[in-house]
PDB file of C-alpha atoms in Angstrom:
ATOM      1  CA  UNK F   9     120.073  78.359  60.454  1.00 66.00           C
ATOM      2  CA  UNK F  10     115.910  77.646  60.001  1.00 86.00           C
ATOM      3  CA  UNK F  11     115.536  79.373  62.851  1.00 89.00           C
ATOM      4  CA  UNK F  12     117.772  82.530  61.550  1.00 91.00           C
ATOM      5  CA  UNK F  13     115.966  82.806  58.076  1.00 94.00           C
ATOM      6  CA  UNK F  14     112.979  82.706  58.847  1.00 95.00           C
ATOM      7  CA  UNK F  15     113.243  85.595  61.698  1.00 96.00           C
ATOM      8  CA  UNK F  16     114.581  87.397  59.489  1.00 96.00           C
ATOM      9  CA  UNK F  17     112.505  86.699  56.491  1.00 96.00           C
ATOM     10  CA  UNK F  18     110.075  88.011  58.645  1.00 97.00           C
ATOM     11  CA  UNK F  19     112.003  91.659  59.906  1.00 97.00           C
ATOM     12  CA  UNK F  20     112.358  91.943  56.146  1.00 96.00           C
ATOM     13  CA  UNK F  21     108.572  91.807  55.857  1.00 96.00           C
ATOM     14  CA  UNK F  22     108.300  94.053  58.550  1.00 97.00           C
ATOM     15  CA  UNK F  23     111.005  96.684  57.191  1.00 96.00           C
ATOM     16  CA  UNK F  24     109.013  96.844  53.934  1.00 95.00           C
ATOM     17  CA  UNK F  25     105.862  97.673  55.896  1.00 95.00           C
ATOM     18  CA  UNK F  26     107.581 100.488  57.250  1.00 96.00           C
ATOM     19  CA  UNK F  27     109.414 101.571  54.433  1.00 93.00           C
ATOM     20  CA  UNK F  28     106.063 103.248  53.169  1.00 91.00           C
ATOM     21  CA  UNK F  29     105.844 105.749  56.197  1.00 93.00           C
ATOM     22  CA  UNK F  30     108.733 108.178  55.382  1.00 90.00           C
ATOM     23  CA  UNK F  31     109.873 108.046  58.873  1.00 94.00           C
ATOM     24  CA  UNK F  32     113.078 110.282  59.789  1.00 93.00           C
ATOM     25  CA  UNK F  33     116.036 108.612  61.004  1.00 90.00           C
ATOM     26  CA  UNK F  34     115.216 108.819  64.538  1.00 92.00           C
ATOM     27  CA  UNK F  35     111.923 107.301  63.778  1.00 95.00           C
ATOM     28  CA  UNK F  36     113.568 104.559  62.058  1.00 95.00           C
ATOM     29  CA  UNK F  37     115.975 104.202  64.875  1.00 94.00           C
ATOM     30  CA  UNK F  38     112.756 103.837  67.109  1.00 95.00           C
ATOM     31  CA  UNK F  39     111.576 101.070  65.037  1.00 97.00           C
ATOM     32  CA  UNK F  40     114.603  98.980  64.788  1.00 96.00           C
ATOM     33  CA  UNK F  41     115.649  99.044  68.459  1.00 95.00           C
ATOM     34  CA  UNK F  42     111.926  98.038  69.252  1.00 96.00           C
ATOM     35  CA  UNK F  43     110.356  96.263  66.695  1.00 97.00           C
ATOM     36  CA  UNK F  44     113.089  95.116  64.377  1.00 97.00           C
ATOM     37  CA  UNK F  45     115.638  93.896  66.823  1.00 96.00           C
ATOM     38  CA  UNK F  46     113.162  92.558  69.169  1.00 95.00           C
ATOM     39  CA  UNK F  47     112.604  89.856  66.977  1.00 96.00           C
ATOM     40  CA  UNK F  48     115.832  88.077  66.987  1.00 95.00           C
ATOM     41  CA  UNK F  49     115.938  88.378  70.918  1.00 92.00           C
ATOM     42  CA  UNK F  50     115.504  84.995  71.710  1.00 87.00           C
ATOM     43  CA  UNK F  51     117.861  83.011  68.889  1.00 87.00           C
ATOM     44  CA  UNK F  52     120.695  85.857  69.846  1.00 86.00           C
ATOM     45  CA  UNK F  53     119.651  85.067  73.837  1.00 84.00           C
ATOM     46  CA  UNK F  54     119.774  81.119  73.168  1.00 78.00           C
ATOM     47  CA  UNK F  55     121.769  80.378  70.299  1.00 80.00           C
ATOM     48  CA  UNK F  56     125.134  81.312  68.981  1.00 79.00           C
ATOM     49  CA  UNK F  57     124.797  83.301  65.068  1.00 85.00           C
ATOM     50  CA  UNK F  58     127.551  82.804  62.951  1.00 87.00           C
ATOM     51  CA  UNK F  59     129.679  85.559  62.164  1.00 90.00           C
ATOM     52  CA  UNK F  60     127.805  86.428  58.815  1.00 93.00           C
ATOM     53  CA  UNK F  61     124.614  85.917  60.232  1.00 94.00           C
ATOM     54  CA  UNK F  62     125.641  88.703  62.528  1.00 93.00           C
ATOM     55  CA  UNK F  63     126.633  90.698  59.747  1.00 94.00           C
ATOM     56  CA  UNK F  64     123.640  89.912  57.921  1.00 95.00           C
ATOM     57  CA  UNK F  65     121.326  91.203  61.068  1.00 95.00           C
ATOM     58  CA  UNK F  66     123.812  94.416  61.223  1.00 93.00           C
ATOM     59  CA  UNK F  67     123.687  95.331  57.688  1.00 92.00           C
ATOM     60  CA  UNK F  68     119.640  94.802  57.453  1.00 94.00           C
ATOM     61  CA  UNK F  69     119.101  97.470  60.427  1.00 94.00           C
ATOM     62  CA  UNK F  70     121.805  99.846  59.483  1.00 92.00           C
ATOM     63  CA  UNK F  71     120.310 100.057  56.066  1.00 91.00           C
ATOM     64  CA  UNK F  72     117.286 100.398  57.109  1.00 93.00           C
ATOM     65  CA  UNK F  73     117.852 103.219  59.532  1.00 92.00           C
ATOM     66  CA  UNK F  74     120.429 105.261  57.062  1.00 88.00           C
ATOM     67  CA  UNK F  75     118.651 104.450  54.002  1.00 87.00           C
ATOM     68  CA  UNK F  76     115.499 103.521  54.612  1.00 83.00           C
ATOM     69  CA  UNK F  77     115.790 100.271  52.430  1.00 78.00           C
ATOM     70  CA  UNK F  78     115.556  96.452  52.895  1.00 71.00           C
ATOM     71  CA  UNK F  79     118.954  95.071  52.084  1.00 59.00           C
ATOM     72  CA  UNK F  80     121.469  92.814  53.641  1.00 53.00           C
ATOM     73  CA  UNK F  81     124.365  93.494  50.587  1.00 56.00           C
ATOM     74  CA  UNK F  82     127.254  95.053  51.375  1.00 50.00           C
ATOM     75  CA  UNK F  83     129.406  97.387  49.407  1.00 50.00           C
ATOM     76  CA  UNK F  84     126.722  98.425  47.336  1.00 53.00           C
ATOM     77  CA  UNK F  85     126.973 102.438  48.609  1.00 56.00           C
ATOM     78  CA  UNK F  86     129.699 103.985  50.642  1.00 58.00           C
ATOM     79  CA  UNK F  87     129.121 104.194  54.406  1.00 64.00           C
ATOM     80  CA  UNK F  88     128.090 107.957  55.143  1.00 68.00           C
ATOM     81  CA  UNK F  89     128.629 107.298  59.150  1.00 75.00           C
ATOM     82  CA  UNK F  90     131.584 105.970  60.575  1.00 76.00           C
ATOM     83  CA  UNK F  91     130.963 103.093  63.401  1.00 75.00           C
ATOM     84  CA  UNK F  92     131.804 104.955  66.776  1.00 77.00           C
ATOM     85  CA  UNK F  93     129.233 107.541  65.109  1.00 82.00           C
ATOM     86  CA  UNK F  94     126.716 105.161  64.505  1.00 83.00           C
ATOM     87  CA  UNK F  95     127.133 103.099  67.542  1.00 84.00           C
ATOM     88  CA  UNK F  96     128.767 106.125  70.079  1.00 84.00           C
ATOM     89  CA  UNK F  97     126.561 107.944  72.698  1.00 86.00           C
ATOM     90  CA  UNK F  98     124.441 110.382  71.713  1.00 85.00           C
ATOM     91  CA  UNK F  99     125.724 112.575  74.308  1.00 87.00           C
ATOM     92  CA  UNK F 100     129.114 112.107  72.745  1.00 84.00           C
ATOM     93  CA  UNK F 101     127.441 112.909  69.287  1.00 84.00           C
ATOM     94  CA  UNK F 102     126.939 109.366  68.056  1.00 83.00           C
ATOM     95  CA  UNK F 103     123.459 108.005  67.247  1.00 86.00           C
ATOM     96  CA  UNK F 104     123.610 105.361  69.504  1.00 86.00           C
ATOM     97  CA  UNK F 105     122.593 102.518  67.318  1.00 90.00           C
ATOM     98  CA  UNK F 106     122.810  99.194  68.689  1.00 91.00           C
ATOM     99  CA  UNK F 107     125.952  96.800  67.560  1.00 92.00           C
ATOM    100  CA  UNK F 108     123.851  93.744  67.471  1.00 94.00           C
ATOM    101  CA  UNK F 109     127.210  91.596  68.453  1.00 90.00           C
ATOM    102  CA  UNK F 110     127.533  93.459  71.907  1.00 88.00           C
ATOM    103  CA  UNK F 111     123.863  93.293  72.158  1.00 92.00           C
ATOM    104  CA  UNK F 112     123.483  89.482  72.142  1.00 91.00           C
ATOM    105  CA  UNK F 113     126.684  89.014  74.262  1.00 87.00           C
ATOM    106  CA  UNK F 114     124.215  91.439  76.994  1.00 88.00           C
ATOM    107  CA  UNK F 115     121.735  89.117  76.682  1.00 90.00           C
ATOM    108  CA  UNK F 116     123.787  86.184  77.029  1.00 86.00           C
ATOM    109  CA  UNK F 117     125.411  87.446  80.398  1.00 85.00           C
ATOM    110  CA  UNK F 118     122.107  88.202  81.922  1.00 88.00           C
ATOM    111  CA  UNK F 119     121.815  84.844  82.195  1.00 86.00           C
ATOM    112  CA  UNK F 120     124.658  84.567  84.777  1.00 86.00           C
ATOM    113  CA  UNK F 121     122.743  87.153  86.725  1.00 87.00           C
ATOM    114  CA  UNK F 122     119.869  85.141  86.950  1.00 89.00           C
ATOM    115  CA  UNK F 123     122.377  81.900  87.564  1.00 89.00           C
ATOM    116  CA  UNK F 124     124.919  84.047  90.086  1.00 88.00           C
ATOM    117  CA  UNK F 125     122.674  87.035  91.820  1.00 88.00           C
ATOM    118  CA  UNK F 126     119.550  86.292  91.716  1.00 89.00           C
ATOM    119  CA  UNK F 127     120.009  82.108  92.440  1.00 88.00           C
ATOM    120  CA  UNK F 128     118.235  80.663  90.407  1.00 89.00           C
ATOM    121  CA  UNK F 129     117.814  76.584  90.795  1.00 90.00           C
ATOM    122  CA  UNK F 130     116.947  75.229  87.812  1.00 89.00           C
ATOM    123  CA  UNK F 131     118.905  72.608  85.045  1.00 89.00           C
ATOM    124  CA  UNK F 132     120.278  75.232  83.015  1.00 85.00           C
ATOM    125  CA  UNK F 133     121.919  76.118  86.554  1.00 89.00           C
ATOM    126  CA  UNK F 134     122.519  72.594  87.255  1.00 90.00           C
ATOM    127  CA  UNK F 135     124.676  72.440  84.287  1.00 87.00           C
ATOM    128  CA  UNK F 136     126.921  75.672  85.251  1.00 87.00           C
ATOM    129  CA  UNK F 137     127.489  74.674  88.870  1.00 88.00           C
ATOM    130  CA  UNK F 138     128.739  71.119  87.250  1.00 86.00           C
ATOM    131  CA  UNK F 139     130.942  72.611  84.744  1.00 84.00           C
ATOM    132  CA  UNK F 140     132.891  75.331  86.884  1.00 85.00           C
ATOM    133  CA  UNK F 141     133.125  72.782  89.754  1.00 86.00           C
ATOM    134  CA  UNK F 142     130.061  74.969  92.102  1.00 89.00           C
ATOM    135  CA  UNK F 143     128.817  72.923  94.869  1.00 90.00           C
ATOM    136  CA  UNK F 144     126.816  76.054  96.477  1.00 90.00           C
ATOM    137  CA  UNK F 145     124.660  78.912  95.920  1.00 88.00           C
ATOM    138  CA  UNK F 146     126.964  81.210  98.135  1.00 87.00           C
ATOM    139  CA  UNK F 147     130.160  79.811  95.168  1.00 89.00           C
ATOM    140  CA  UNK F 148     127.936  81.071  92.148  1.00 89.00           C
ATOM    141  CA  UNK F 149     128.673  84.624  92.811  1.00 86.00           C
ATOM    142  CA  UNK F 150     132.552  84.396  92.718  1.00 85.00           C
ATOM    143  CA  UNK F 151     132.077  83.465  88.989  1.00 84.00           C
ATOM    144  CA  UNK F 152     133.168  87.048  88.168  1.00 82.00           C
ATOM    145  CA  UNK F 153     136.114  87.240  90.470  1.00 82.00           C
ATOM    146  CA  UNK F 154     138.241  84.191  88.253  1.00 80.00           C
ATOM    147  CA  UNK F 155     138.619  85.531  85.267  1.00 75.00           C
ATOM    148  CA  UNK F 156     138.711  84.829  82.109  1.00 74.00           C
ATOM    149  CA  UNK F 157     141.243  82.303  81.648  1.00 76.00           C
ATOM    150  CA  UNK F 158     139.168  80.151  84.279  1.00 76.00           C
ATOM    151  CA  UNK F 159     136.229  80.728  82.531  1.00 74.00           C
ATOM    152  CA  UNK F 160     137.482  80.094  79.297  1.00 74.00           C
ATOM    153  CA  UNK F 161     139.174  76.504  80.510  1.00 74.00           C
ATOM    154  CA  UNK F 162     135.887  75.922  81.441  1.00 72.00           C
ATOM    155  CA  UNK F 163     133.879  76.232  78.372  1.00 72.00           C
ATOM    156  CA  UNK F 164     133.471  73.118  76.044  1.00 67.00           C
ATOM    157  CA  UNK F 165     130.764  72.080  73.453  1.00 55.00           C
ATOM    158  CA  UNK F 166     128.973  69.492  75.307  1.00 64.00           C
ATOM    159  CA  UNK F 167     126.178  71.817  76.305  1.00 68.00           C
ATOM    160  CA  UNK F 168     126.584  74.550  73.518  1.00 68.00           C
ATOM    161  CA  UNK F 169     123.799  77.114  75.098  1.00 72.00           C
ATOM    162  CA  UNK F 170     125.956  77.046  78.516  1.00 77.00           C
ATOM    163  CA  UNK F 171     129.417  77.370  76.783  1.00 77.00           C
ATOM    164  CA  UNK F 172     128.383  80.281  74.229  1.00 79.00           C
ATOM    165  CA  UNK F 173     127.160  82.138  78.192  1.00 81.00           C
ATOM    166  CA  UNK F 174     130.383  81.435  79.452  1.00 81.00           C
ATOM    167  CA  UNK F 175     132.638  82.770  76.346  1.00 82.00           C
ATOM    168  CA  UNK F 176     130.332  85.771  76.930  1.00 82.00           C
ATOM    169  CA  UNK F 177     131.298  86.453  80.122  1.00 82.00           C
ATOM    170  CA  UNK F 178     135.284  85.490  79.676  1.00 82.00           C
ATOM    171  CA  UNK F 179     134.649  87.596  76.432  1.00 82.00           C
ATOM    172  CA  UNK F 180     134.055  90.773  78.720  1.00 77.00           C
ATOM    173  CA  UNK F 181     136.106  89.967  81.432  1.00 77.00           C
ATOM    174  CA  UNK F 182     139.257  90.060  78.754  1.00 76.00           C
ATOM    175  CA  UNK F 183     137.880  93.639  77.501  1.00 72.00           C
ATOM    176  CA  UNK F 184     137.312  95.081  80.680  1.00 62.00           C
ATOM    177  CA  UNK F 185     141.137  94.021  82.220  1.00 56.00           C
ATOM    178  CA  UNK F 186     142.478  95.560  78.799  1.00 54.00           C
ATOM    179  CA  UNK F 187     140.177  98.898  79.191  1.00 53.00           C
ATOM    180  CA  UNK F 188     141.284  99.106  83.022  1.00 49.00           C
ATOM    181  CA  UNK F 189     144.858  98.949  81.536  1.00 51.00           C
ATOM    182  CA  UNK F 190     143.855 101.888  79.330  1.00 55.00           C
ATOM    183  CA  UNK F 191     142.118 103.217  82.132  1.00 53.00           C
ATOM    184  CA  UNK F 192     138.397 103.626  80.041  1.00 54.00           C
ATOM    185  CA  UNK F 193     136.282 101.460  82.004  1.00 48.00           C
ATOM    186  CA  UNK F 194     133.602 103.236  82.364  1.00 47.00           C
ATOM    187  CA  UNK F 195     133.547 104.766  78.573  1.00 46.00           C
ATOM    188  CA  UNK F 196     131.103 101.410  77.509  1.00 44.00           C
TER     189      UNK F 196
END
């Protein structure tokens, strides 16, 4: 929770600097996907937010970028964008925003790429191979065959950094069997 406020004591800062410039909303869009979010990419790579601390992050960016204004407060004007607007391709006439929930969850499962692909050998991996039963390099891989009621079996709160990667990846293993049900896979 230190960690939390005082990243984003400091995005506030930085929000305020920018503030002054006028910018359109495609320059603020610039600024929070690469300055602004940037800063919480290592708690939201490493650490699990709570579920207001997400919405907290959310609301601080969005308001920045539609309103050009510092404030975490919801409710205080109506939304003037619907979600699959804000967050939808641009192609497909959204502004593609970034949901900072699906964003961390990213970061979180590029871990198992490093862990599974590209074979990494070090303690974090250590700690994976001895919680999902891996005894070799060539077993890592199958991680994303099992699915996710393996996966989620697996999880537990003794090492909190390796369970909140593994609920990430069971996490979008149970979206993408219920979008290949739907048949929209490849929508994401």
């Amino acid at each position: 929770s230190d960690n939390f406020d005082v990243i984003y004591q400091r995005v506030s800062g930085l929000i305020n600097k920018w503030k002054c410039y006028g910018l359109t909303i495609p320059g603020r869009e610039v600024i929070t996907k690469s300055i602004l979010l940037s800063q919480y990419t290592y708690i939201g790579s490493m650490l699990d937010m709570t579920e207001s601390q997400l919405t907290k992050v959310q609301t601080q960016l969005n308001q920045f970028v539609l309103e050009n204004t510092n404030s975490s407060r919801t409710g205080d004007k109506k939304k003037w964008m619907k979600e699959d607007l804000l967050y939808g391709k641009t192609n497909q006439g959204g502004r593609n925003l970034i949901n900072v929930r699906n964003y961390f969850k990213g970061l979180k499962l590029s871990w198992l790429r490093r862990y599974a692909i590209l074979k990494y050998d070090d303690h974090w991996c250590d700690l994976i191979d001895q919680t999902l039963g891996i005894s070799s390099f060539d077993q890592r891989k199958n991680i994303f065959n099992w699915g996710s009621e393996f996966v989620s079996k697996s999880i537990t709160a003794t090492h909190l950094c390796i369970s909140n990667i593994l609920d990430s990846l069971s996490d979008i293993q149970r979206n993408w069997v219920a979008n290949a049900v739907r048949g929209d896979n490849r929508k994401q």
